[in-house]
PDB file of C-alpha atoms in Angstrom:
ATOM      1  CA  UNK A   1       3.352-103.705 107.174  1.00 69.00           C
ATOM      2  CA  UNK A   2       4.141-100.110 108.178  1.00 72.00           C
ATOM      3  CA  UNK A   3       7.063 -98.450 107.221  1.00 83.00           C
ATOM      4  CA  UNK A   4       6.677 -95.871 110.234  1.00 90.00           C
ATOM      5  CA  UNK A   5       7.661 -96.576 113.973  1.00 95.00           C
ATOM      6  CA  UNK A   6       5.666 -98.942 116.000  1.00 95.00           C
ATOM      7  CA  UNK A   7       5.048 -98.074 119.669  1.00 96.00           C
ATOM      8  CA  UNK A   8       4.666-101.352 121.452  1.00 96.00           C
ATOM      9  CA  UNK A   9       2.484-100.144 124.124  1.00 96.00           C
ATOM     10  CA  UNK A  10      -0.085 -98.717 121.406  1.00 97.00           C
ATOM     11  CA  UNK A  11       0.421-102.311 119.505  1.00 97.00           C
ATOM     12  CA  UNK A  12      -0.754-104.105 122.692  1.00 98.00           C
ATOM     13  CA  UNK A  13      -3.151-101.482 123.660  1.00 97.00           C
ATOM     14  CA  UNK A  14      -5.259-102.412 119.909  1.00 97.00           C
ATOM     15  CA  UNK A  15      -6.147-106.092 121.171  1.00 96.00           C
ATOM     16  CA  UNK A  16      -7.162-108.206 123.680  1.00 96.00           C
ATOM     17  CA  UNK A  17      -7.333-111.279 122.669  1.00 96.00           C
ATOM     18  CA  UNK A  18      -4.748-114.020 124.456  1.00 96.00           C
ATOM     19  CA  UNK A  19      -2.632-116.279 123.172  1.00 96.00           C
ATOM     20  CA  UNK A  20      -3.191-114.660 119.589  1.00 96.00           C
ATOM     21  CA  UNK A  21       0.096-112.841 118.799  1.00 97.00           C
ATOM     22  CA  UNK A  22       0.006-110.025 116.356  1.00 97.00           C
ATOM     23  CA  UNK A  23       2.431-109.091 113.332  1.00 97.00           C
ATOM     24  CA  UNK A  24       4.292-106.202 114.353  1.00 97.00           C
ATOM     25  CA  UNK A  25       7.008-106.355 111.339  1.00 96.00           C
ATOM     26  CA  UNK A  26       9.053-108.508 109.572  1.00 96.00           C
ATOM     27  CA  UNK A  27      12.916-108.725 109.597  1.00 96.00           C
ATOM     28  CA  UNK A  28      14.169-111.231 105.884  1.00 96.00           C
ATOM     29  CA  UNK A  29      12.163-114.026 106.441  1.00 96.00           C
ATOM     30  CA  UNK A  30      11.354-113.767 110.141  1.00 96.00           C
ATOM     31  CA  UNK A  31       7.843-112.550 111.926  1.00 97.00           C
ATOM     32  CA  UNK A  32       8.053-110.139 114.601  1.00 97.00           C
ATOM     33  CA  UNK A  33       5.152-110.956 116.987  1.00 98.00           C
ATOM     34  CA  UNK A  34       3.502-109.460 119.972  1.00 98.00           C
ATOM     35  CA  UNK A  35       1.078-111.380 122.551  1.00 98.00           C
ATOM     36  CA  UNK A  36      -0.407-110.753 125.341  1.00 98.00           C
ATOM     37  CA  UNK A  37      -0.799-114.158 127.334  1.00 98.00           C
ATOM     38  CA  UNK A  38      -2.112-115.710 131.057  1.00 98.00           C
ATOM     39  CA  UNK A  39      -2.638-118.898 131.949  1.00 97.00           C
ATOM     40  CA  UNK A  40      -1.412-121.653 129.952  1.00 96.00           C
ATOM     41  CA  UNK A  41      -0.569-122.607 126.071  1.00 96.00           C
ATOM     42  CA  UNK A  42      -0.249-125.928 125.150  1.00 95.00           C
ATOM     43  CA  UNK A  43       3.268-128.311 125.101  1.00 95.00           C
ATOM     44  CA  UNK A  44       4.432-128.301 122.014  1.00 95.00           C
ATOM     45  CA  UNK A  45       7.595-128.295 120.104  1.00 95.00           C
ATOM     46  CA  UNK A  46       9.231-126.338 116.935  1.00 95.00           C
ATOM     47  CA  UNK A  47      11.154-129.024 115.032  1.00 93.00           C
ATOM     48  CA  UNK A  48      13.118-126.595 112.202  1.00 94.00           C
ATOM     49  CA  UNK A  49      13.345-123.238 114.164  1.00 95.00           C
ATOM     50  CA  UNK A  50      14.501-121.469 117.663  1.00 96.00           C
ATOM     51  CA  UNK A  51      11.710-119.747 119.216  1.00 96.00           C
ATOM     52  CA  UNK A  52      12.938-116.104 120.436  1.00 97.00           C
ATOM     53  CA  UNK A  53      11.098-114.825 123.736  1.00 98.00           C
ATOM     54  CA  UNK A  54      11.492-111.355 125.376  1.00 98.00           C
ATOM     55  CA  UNK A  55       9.349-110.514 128.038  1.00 98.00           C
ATOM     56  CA  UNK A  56       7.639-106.839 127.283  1.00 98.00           C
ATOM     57  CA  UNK A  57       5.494-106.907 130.783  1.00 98.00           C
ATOM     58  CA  UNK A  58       4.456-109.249 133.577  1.00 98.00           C
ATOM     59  CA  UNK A  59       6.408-112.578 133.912  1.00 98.00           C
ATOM     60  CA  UNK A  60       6.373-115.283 131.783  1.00 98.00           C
ATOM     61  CA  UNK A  61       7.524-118.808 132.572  1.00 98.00           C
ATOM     62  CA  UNK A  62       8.512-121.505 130.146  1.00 98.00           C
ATOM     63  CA  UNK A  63       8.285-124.964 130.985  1.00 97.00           C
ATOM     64  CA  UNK A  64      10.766-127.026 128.820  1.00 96.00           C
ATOM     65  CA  UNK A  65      11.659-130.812 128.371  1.00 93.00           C
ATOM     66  CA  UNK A  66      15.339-131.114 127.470  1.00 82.00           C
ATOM     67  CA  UNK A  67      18.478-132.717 128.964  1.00 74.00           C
ATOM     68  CA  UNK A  68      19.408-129.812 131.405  1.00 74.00           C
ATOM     69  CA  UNK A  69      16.635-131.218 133.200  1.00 71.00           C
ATOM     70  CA  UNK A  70      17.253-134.703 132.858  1.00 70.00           C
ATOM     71  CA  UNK A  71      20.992-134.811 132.552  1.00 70.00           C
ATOM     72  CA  UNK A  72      21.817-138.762 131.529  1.00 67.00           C
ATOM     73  CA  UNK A  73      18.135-139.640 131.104  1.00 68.00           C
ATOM     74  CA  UNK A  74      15.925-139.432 127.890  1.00 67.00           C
ATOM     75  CA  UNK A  75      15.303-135.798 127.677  1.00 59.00           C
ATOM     76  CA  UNK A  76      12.027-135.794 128.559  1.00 69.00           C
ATOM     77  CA  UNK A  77      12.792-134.221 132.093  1.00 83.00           C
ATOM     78  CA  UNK A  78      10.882-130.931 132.975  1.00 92.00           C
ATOM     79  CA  UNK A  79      12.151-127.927 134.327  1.00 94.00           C
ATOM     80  CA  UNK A  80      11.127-124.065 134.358  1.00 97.00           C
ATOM     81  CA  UNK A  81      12.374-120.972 133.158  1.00 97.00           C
ATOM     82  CA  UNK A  82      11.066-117.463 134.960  1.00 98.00           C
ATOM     83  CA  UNK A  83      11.420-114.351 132.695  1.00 98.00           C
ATOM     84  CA  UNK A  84      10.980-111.143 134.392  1.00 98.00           C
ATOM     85  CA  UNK A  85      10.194-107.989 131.923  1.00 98.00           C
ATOM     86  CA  UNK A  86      13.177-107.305 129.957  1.00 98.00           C
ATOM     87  CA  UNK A  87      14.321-111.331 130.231  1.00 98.00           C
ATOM     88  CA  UNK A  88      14.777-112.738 126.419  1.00 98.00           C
ATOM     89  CA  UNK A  89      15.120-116.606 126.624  1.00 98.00           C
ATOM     90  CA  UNK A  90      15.602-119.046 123.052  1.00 98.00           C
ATOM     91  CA  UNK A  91      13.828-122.179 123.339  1.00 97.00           C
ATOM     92  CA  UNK A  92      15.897-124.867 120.528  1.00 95.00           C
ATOM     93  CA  UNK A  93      14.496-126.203 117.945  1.00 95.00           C
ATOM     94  CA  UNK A  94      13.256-129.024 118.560  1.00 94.00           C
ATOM     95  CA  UNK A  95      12.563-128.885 122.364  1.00 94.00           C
ATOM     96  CA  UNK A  96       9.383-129.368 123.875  1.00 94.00           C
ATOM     97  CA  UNK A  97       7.857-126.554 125.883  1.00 96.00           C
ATOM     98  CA  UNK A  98       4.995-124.736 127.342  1.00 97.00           C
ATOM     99  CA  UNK A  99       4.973-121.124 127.802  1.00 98.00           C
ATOM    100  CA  UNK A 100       2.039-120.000 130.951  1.00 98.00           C
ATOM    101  CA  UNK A 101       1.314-116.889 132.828  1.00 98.00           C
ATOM    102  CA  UNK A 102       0.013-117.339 135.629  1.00 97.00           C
ATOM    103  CA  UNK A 103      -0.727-113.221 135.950  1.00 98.00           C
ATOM    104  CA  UNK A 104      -0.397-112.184 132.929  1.00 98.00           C
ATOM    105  CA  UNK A 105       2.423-110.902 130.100  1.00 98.00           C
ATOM    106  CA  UNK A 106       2.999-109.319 127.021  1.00 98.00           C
ATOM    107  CA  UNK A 107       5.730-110.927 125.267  1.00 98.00           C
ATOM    108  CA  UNK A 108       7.958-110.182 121.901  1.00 98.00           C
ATOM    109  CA  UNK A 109       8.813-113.241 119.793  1.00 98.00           C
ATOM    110  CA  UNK A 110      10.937-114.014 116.878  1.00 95.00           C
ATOM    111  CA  UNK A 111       9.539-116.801 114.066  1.00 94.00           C
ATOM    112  CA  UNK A 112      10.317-117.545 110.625  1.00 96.00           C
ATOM    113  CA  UNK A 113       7.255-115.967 108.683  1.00 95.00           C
ATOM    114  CA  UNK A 114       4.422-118.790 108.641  1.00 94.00           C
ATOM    115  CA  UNK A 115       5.652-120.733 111.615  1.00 94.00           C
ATOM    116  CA  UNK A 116       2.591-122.050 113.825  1.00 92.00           C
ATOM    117  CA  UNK A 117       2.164-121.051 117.229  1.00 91.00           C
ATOM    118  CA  UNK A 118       1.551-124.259 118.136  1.00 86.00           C
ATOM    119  CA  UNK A 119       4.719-126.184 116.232  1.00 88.00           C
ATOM    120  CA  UNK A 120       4.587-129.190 114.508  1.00 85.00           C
ATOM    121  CA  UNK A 121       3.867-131.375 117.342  1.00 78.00           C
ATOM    122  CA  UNK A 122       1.630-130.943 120.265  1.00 81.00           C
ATOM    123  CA  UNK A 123      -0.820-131.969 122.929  1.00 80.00           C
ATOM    124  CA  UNK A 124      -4.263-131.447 122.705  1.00 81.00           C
ATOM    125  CA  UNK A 125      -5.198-127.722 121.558  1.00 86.00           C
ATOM    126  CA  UNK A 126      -7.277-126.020 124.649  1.00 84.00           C
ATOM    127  CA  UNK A 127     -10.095-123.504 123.394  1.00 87.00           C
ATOM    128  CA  UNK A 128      -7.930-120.421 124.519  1.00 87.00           C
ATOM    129  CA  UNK A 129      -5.216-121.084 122.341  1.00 89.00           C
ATOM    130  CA  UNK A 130      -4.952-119.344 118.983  1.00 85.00           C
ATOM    131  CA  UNK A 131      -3.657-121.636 115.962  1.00 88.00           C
ATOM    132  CA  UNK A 132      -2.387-119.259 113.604  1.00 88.00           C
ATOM    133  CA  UNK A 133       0.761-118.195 112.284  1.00 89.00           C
ATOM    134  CA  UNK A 134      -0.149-114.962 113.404  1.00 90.00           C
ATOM    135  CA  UNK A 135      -2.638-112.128 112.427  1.00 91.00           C
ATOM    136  CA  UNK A 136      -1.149-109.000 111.177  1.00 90.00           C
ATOM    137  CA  UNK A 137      -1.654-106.217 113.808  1.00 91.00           C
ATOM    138  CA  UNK A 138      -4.016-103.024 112.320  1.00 82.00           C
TER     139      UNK A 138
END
């Protein structure tokens, strides 16, 4: 980790690769992560931890399964969140959702170092998602 000032556009600039979020800093015990994402990750949930998003460029939506869109029912109702740039947005631990980009986004998150970017339990794992706990950025 640097001790100097990051500039995020420079950060995104170094890679290409989606769905494979960088290490940008770290703040105690927490990750600071860039990404740059389109199309779709994979439904998945966080049991232990909030997932922070802010939106850095493009628009990100977040699919989520919770009780605001099943109020009375099980939970397991879907509904969507739109972030525009500049939108920050906490998924709770322990919901399931599915971030996608349909054109594209760079995105800022907030994990507890060593936290998977694909939770503890998910669907299937497509070819264009990254497993990691993130790579740090050079």
């Amino acid at each position: 980790m640097t001790h100097e000032p990051i500039d995020l556009s420079a950060a995104l600039a170094s890679f290409d690769t989606l769905w494979s979020p960088r290490i940008i800093a770290r703040v105690n015990d927490y990750d600071v992560r860039i990404a740059k994402v389109a199309g779709e990750h994979v439904w998945h949930a966080h049991a232990h931890t909030d997932e922070f998003f802010l939106v850095i460029d493009g628009e990100l939506h977040i699919a989520l399964r919770d009780r605001a869109a099943d109020p009375g029912g099980d939970g397991r109702g879907e509904r969507v969140v739109v972030l525009a740039p500049g939108a920050v947005f906490v998924v709770p631990a322990g919901v399931e959702h599915r971030p996608f980009a349909p054109a594209g986004a760079s995105i800022l998150m907030f994990e507890p170092a060593g936290t998977s970017t694909v939770g503890d339990r998910h669907d299937p794992i497509p070819d264009h998602v990254d497993v990691t706990t993130g790579h740090l950025l050079t």
